[in-house]
Coordinates of C-alpha atoms in Angstrom, one line a residue:
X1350 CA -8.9 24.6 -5.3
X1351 CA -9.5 28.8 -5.7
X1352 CA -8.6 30.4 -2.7
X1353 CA -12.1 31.8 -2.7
X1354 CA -13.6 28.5 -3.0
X1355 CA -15.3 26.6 0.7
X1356 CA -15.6 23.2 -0.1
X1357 CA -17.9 20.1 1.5
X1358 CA -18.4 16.3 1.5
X1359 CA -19.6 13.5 2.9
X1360 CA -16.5 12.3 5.0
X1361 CA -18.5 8.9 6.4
X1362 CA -19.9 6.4 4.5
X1363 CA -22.9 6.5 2.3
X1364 CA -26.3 4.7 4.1
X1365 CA -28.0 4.5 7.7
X1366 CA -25.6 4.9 10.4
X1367 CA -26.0 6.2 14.1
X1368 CA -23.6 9.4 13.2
X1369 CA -22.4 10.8 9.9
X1370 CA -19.8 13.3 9.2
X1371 CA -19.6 16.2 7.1
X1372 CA -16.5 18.2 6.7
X1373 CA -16.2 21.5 5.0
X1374 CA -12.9 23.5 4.4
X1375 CA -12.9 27.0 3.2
X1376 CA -12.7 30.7 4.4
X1377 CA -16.8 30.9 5.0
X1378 CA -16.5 28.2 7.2
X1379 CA -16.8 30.8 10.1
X1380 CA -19.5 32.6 8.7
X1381 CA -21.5 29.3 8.2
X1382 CA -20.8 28.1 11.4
X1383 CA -22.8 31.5 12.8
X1384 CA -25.5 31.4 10.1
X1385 CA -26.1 27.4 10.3
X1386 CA -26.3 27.2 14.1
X1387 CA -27.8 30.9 14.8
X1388 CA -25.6 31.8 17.6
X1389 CA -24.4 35.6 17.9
X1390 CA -21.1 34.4 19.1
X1391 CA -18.3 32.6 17.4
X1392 CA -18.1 28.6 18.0
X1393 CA -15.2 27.9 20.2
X1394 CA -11.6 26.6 18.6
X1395 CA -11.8 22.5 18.8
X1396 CA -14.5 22.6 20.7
X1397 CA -17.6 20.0 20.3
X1398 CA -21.2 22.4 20.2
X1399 CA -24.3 21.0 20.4
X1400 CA -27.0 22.8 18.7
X1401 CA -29.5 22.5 15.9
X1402 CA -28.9 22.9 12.2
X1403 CA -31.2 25.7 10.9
X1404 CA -31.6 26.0 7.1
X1405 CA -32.2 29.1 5.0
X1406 CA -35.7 28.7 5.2
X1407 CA -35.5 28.7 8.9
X1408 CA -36.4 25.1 9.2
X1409 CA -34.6 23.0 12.0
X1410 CA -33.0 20.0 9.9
X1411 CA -31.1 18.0 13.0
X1412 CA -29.8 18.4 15.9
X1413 CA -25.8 18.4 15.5
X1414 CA -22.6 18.5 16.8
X1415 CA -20.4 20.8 15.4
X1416 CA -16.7 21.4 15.6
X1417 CA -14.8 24.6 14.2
X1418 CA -10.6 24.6 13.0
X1419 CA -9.0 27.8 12.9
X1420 CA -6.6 28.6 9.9
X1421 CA -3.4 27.0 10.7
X1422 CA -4.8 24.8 12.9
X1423 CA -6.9 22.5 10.9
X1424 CA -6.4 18.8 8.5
X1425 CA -6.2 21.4 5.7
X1426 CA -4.1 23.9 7.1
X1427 CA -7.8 26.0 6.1
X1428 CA -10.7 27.2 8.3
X1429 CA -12.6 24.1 8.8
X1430 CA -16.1 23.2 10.4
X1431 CA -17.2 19.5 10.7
X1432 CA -21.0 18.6 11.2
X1433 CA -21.5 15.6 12.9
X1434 CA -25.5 15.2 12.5
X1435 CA -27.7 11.6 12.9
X1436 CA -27.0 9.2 10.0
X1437 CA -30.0 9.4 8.0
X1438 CA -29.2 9.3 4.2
X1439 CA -32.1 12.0 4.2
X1440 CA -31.0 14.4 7.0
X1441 CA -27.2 14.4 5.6
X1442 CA -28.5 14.8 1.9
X1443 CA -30.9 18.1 3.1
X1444 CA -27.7 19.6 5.1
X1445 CA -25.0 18.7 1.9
X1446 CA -28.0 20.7 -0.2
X1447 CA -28.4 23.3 2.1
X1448 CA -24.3 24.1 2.4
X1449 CA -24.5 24.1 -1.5
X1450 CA -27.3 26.8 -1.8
X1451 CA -25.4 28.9 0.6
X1452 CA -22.3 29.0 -1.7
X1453 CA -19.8 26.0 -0.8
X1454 CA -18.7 23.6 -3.7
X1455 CA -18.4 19.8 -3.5
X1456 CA -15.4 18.2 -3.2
X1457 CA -13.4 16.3 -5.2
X1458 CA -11.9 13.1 -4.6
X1459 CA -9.2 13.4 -2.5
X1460 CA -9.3 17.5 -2.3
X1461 CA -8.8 17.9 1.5
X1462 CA -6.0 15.8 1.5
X1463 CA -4.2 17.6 -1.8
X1464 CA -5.4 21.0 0.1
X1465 CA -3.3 19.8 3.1
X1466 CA -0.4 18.8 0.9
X1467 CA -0.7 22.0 -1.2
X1468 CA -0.8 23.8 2.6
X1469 CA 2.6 22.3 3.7
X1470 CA 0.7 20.5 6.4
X1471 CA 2.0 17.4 4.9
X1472 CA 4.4 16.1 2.5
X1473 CA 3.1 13.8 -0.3
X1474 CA 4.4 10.5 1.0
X1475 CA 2.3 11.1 4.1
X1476 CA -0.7 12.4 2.1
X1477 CA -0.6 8.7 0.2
X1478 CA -0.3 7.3 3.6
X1479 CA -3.9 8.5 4.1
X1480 CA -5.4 6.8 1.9
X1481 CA -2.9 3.6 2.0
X1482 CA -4.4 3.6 6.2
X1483 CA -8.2 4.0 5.0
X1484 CA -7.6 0.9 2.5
X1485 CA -5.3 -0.9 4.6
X1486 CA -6.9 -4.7 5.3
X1487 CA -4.0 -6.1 7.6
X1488 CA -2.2 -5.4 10.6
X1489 CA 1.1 -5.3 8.4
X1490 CA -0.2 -2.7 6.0
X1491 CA -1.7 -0.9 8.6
X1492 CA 1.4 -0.5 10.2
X1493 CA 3.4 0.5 7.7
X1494 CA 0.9 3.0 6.5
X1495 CA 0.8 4.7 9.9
X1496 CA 4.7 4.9 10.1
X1497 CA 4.6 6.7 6.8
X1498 CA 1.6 8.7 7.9
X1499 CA 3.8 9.7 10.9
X1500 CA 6.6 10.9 8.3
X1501 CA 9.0 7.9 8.0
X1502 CA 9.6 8.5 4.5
X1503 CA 10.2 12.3 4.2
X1504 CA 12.8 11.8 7.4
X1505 CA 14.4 9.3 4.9
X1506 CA 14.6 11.5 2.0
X1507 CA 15.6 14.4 3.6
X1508 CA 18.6 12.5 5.3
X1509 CA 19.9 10.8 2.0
X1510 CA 19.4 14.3 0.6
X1511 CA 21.5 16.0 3.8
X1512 CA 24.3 13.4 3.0
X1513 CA 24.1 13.9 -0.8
X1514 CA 24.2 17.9 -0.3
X1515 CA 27.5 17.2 2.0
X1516 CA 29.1 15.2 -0.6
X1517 CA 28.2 18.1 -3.4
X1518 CA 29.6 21.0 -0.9
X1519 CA 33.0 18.6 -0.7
X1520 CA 32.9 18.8 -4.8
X1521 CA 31.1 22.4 -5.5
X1522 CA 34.1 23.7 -3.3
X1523 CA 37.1 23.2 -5.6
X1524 CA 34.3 24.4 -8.5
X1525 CA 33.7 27.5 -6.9
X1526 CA 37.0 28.6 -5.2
X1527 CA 39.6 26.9 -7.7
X1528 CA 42.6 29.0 -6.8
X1529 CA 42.0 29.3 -3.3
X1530 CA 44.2 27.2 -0.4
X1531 CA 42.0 24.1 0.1
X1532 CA 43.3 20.5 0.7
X1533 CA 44.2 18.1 -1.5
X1534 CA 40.9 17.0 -3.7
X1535 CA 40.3 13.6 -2.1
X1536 CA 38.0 11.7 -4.2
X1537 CA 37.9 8.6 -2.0
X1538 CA 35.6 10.2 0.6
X1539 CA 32.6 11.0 -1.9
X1540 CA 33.4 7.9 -3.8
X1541 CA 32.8 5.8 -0.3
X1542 CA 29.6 7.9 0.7
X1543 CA 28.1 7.8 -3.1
X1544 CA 29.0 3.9 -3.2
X1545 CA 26.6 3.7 0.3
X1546 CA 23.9 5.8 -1.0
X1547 CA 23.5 3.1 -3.9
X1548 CA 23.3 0.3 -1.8
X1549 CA 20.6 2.3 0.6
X1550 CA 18.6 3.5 -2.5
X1551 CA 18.8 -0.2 -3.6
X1552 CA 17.4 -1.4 -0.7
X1553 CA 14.8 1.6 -0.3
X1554 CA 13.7 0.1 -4.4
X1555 CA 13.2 -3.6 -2.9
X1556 CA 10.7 -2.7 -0.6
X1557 CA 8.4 -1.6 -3.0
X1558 CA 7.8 -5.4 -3.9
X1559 CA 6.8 -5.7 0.0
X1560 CA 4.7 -2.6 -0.4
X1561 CA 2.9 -4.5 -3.3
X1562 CA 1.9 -7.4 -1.2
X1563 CA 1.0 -5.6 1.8
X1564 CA -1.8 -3.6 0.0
X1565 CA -2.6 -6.3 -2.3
X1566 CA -2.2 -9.6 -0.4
X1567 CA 0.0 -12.3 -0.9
X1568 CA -0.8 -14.4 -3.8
X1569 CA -0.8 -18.0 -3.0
X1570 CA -1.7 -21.0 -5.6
X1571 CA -2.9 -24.2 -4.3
X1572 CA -1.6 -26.6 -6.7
X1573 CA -1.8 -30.9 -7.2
X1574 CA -3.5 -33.2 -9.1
X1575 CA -7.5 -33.9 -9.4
X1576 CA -8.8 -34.9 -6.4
X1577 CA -5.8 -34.4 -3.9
X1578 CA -7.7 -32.3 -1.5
X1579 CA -7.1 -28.9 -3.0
X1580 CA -11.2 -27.5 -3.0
X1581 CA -11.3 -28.7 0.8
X1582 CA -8.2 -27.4 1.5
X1583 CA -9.3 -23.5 0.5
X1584 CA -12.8 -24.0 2.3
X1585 CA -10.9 -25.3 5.1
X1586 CA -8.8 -22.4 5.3
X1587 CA -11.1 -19.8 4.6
X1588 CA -13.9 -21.3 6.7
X1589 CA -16.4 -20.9 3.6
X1590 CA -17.6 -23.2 0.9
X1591 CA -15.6 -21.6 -1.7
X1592 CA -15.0 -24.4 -4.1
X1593 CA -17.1 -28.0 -4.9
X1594 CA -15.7 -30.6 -3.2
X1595 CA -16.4 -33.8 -5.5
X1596 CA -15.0 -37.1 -5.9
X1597 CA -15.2 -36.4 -9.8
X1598 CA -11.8 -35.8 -11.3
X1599 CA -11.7 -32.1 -12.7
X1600 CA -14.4 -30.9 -11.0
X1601 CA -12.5 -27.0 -10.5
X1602 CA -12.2 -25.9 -14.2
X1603 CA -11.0 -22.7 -13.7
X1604 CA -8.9 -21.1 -10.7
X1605 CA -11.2 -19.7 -7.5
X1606 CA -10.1 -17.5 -5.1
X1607 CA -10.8 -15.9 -1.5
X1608 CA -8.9 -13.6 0.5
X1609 CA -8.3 -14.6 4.0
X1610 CA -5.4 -14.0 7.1
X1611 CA -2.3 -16.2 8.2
X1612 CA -1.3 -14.3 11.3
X1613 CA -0.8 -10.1 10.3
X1614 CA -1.1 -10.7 6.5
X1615 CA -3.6 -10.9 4.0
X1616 CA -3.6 -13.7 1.5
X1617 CA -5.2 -14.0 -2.0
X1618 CA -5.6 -17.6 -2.1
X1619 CA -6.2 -19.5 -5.2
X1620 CA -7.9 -23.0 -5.9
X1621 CA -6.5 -23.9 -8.8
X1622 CA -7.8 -26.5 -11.6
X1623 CA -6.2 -29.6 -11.1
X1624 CA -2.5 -30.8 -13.1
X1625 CA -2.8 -33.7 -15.3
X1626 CA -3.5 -34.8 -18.7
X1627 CA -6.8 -32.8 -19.6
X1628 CA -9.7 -35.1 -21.0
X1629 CA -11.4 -31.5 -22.9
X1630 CA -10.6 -29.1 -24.6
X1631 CA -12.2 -26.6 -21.4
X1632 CA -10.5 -28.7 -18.7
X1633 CA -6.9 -28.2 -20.4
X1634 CA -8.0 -24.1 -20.5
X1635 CA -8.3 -24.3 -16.7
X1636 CA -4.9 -26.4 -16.5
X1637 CA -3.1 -23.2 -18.7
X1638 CA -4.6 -21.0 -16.6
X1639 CA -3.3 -22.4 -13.8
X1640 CA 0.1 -22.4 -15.3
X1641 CA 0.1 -18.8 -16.1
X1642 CA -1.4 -17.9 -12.7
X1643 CA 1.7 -19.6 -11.5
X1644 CA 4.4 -17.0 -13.2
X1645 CA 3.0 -14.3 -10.8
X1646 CA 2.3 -16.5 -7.4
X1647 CA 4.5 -15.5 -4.6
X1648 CA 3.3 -19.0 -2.3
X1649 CA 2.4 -22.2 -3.4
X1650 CA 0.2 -25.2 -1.6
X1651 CA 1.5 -28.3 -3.6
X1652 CA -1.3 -30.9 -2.3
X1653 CA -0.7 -34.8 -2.6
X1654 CA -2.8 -37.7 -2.3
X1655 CA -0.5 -39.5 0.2
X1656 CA -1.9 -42.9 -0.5
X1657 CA -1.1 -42.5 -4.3
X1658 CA 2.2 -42.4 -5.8
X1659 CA 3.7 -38.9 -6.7
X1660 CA 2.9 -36.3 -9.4
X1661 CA 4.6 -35.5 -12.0
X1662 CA 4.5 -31.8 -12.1
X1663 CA 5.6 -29.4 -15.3
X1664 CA 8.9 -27.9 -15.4
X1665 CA 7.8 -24.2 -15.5
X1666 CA 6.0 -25.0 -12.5
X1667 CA 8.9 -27.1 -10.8
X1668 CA 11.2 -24.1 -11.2
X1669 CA 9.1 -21.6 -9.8
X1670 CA 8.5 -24.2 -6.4
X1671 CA 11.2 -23.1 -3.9
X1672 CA 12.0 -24.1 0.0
X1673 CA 11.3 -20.1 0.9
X1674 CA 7.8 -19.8 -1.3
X1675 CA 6.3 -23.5 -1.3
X1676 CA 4.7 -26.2 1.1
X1677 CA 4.2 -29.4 0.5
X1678 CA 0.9 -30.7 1.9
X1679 CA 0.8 -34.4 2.4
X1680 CA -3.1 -35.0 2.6
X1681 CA -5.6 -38.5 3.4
X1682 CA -3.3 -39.4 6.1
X1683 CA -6.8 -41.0 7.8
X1684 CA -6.6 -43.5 4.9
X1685 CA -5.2 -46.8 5.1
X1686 CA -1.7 -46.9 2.9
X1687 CA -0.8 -43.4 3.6
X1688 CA 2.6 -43.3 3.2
X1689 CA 5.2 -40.2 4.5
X1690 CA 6.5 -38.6 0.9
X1691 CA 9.2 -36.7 2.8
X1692 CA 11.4 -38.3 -0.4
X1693 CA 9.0 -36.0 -3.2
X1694 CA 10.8 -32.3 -3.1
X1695 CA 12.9 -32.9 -0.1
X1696 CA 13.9 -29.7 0.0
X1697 CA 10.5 -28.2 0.2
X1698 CA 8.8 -28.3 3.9
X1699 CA 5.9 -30.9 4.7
X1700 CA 3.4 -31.1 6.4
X1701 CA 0.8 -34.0 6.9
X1702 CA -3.0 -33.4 6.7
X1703 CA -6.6 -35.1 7.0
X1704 CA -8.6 -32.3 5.6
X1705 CA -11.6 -34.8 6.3
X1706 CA -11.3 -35.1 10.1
X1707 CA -9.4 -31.2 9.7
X1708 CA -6.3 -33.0 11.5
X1709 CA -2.7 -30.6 10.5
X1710 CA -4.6 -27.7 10.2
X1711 CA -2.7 -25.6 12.6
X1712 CA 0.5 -27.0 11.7
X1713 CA 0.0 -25.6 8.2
X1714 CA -0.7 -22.2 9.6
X1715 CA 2.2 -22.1 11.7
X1716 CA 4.7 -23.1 8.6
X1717 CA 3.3 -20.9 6.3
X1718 CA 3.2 -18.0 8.7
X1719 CA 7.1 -18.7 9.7
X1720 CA 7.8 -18.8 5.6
X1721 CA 6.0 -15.6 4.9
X1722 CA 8.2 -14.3 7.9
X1723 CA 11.6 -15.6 6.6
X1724 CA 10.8 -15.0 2.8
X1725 CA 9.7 -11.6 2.4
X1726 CA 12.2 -8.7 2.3
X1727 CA 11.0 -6.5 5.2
X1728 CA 12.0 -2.9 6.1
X1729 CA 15.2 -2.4 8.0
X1730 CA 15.2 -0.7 11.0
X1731 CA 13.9 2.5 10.2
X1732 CA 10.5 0.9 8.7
X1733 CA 10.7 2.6 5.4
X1734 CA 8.2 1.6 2.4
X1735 CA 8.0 2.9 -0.6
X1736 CA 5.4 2.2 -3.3
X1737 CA 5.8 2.3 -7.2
X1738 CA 5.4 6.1 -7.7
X1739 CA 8.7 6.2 -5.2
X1740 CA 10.5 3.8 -6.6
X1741 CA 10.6 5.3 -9.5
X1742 CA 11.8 8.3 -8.4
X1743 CA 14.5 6.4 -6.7
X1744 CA 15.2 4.6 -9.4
X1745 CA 16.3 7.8 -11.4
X1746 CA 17.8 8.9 -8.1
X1747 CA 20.2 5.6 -8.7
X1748 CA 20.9 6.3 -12.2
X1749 CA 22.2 9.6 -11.0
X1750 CA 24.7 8.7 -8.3
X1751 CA 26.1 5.3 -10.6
X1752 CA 27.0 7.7 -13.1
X1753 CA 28.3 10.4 -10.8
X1754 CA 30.3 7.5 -9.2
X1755 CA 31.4 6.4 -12.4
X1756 CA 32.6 10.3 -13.6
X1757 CA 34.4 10.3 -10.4
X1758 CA 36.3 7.2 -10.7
X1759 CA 37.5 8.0 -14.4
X1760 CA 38.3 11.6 -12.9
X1761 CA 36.4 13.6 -15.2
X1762 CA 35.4 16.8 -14.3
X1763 CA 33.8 17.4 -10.9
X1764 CA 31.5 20.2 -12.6
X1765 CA 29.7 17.1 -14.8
X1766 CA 30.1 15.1 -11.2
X1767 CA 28.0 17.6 -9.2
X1768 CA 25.3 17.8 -12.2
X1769 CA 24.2 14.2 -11.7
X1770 CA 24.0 14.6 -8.2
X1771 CA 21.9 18.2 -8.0
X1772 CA 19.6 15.2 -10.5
X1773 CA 20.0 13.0 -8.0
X1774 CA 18.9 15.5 -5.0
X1775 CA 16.1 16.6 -7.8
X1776 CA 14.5 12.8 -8.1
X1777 CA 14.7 11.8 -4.2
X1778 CA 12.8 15.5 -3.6
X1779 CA 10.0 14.3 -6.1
X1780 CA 9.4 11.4 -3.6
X1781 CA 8.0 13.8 -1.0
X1782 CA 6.5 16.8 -3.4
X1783 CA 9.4 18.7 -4.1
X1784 CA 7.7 18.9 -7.7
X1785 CA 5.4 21.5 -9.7
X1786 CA 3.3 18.6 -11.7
X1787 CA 0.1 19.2 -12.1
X1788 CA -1.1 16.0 -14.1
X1789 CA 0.8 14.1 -11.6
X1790 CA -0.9 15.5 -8.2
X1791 CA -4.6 14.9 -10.3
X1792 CA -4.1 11.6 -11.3
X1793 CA -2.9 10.6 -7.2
X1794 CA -5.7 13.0 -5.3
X1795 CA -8.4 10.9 -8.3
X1796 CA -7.5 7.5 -6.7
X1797 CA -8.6 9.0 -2.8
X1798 CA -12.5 8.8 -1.5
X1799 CA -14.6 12.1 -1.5
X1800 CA -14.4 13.7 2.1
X1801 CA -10.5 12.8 2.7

C-alpha cells in the first residue's frame, strides 16, 4: 500500500456477535487513537483502554476497547490501533464510516498480511500459513499450518540454501583463484552433497500431495452394487440423512457427498450410484460418473451384500482398489445366509457390518483410521509441507541441481556448474519471498479475507 496510506477492516466476522474487531494499520493510527477516544495523552504501548468512541460530530458511537502497536512492534511491522467495540452490525458499520471520513482507506483482501510480508515481519511461507490456519478444518491441517506459521519452511530453505552456497564456495574457488595453491579439485564431495539435495528436494515435492489433502480432505468413494448398504452406510457415518435409503435398486443416481472426521482428518465422503448393468439411459450417467469420480479417489468403501454372491466390478475400478487405499465392507451380517467373503479381494482388509442394527461401526473407523495413517506420505521429522506454489519452485530448484550433477559428472566446466546452482539457490529463495513479482504477491494476498 502507499506509505502515506492508514488502512482499516473488519477483522471479525460479518453479523451480531458479543465483540467485533476492527484493526487499522497506518502512520495516523496515533493521531486517531487521540482524536477517536479524546484523551490528551497518548494510549499506552499494548495496553487494553477502555473508553468511548467519539465521532467527528461529537457523538458517542460505543463504548470500546482499544489497543495501540508501535512501529516495529506490531502484525504489520506499521503503527497499528485495534478497536474492539460491541458486535452490532450497526455500531461497527458507523465506526468503519467514521475512520473513512477521517481519511483511512479500506483494506484489501489480504493487505495486512502482504504489509507484514512486504515489512520483513514474515517470510511468505509463513504469511500463507495465515490464512492456511484461518481455513484449516482438521487437527492435521491445523498443525501443519501452525508449524509453518512458526517458520518451519523458511528454516528449511534457508538450510538447503546454506548447504548449496557451501557446495558453490568449493566450485567458485578454483573459478576465482585458478592459479593459486589450492588442493586437488575433488569433485566427489559436491557430487555426494548435490546427489542428497535431490533426494531431500524430492521428498520436500511429495508432501505437497499431503498438503492437498490436508486442506481439502481426503476423498473417499463408497462403492458396490444397488442395494448393498452404501446410502446407509454414508448417513451412518456422517450421523445425517444424507442419501435415500430404499429397497429400490438405483435409487442414488448420481454421486452425494458430505464431509465428516475419522480421528484428526477431514474426509470428503462420496455415495456413489450403484455398479451394475444400468436399466436407463440417466442411471448408466450416474454409473460413469461414478467411474470417473474413481480416477481421482484417494479411499475407497467397496460394500457387499454378504448374503449375495460377489460383484463383479470393472477393471478400471479394480486397478485403482489397493490393500493401502481400500476396505472391503462385508454388510447384512444380521441376515440369515451371511456368509464371510474374506475369499473376494483377499488382499484388501474386511470388515463385517449390520448397518441396520449399526453393529461394526467402530471397527470400520478404527481400520480406516490405521490405513489413512500407514498410506499417506507424512512429513519427516522436521514437519515440513509445502503446497503447489512451493513445489513448483522446488521443482525448478531440482532441475537445477540434476543438471549441475550431470555437468559435474561429464567434467564440464565448473563455471556452467556453478550457474545452475546460483538457479538453483534463485528457485528455493522464491519459496520464502526472495522475489520482486508483483502479479504473483496480488494474485496470493486476493485469495486472503479482508482484515488479515
Amino acid at each position: 500500500m502507499p506509505a502515506n496510506d492508514t488502512i482499516v477492516a473488519l477483522s471479525s466476522p460479518a453479523g451480531e456477535s458479543a465483540i467485533a474487531l476492527i484493526r487499522l494499520s497506518g502512520p495516523a493510527c496515533a493521531e486517531l487513537a487521540l482524536a477517536i477516544t479524546q484523551r490528551s495523552k497518548p494510549l499506552k504501548k499494548r495496553f487494553a483502554h477502555f473508553a468511548n468512541y467519539t465521532d467527528q460530530q461529537g457523538v458517542q458511537v460505543d463504548e470500546c476497547v482499544f489497543t495501540f502497536f508501535a512501529e516495529g512492534q506490531s502484525f504489520t511491522g506499521e503503527a497499528m490501533l485495534e478497536i474492539a467495540p460491541h458486535g452490532n452490525p450497526l455500531i461497527v458499520q458507523k465506526i468503519l464510516t467514521d475512520l473513512m471520513a477521517r481519511g483511512c482507506r479500506p483494506a484489501e483482501p489480504g493487505e495486512f498480511t502482504r504489509t507484514a510480508f512486504m515489512n520483513g515481519r514474515m517470510d511468505l511461507s509463513q504469511a500463507e500459513a495465515v490464512s492456511d490456519l484461518i481455513r484449516a478444518r482438521s487437527d492435521r491441517s491445523l498443525e501443519v499450518a501452525q508449524r509453518q506459521l512458526h517458520g518451519s519452511v523458511g528454516r528449511k530453505m534457508s538450510e538447503l540454501t546454506e548447504r548449496l552456497l557451501s557446495v558453490m564456495a568449493h566450485l567458485e574457488a578454483y573459478i576465482d583463484f585458478p592459479e593459486e595453491d589450492l588442493p586437488g579439485e575433488d569433485q566427489a564431495g559436491p557430487a555426494s552433497e548435490l546427489r542428497q539435495l535431490i533426494v531431500e528436494i524430492r521428498d520436500l515435492i511429495e508432501t505437497q500431495r499431503y498438503s492437498a489433502l490436508l486442506h481439502e480432505g481426503i476423498k473417499t468413494l463408497i462403492i458396490g452394487e444397488p442395494n448393498v448398504g452404501k446410502s446407509s452406510l454414508i448417513n451412518a457415518l456422517t450421523g445425517a440423512d444424507r442419501s435415500i435409503v430404499s429397497d429400490i435398486p438405483g435409487t442414488t443416481r448420481d454421486y452425494i457427498s458430505a464431509f465428516m472426521m475419522v480421528g484428526p482428518w477431514r474426509i470428503e465422503i462420496l455415495d456413489t450410484a450403484g455398479l451394475h448393468e444400468a436399466g436407463d439411459k440417466i442411471e448408466q450417467l450416474g454409473i460413469d460418473h461414478t467411474i470417473e469420480q474413481a480416477e481421482t479417489a484417494d479411499f475407497f468403501l467397496l460394500v457387499l451384500d454378504a448374503t449375495a454372491p460377489c460383484p463383479t466390478l470393472p477393471e478400471s475400478l479394480l486397478e485403482r482398489l489397493t490393500p493401502a487405499n481400500t476396505i472391503v465392507i462385508e454388510n447384512k451380517t444380521d441376515l440369515a445366509g451371511a456368509a464371510e467373503r474374506g475369499d473376494f479381494l483377499p488382499g484388501l482388509q474386511h470388515v463385517r457390518t449390520s448397518l441396520l442394527e449399526r453393529k461394526g461401526l467402530a471397527e470400520l473407523r478404527e481400520v480406516w483410521l490405521q490405513s489413512i495413517d500407514a498410506s499417506l506420505t507424512q512429513p519427516q521429522g522436521d514437519g515440513v509441507v509445502v503446497n503447489a506454489r512451493h513445489a513448483a519452485s522446488l521443482g525448478e530448484a531440482l532441475t537445477a541441481l540434476e543438471l549441475a550433477l550431470t555437468k559435474l559428472r561429464d567434467g564440464e566446466l565448473s563455471e556452467l556448474i556453478a550457474a545452475d546452482l546460483r538457479d538453483a539457490v534463485e528457485y528455493i529463495g522464491q519459496v520464502v519471498g526472495r522475489v520482486d513479482n508483483e502479479r504473483m504477491l496480488d494474485s496470493l494476498f486476493k485469495q486472503f479475507c479482508i482484515g488479515k
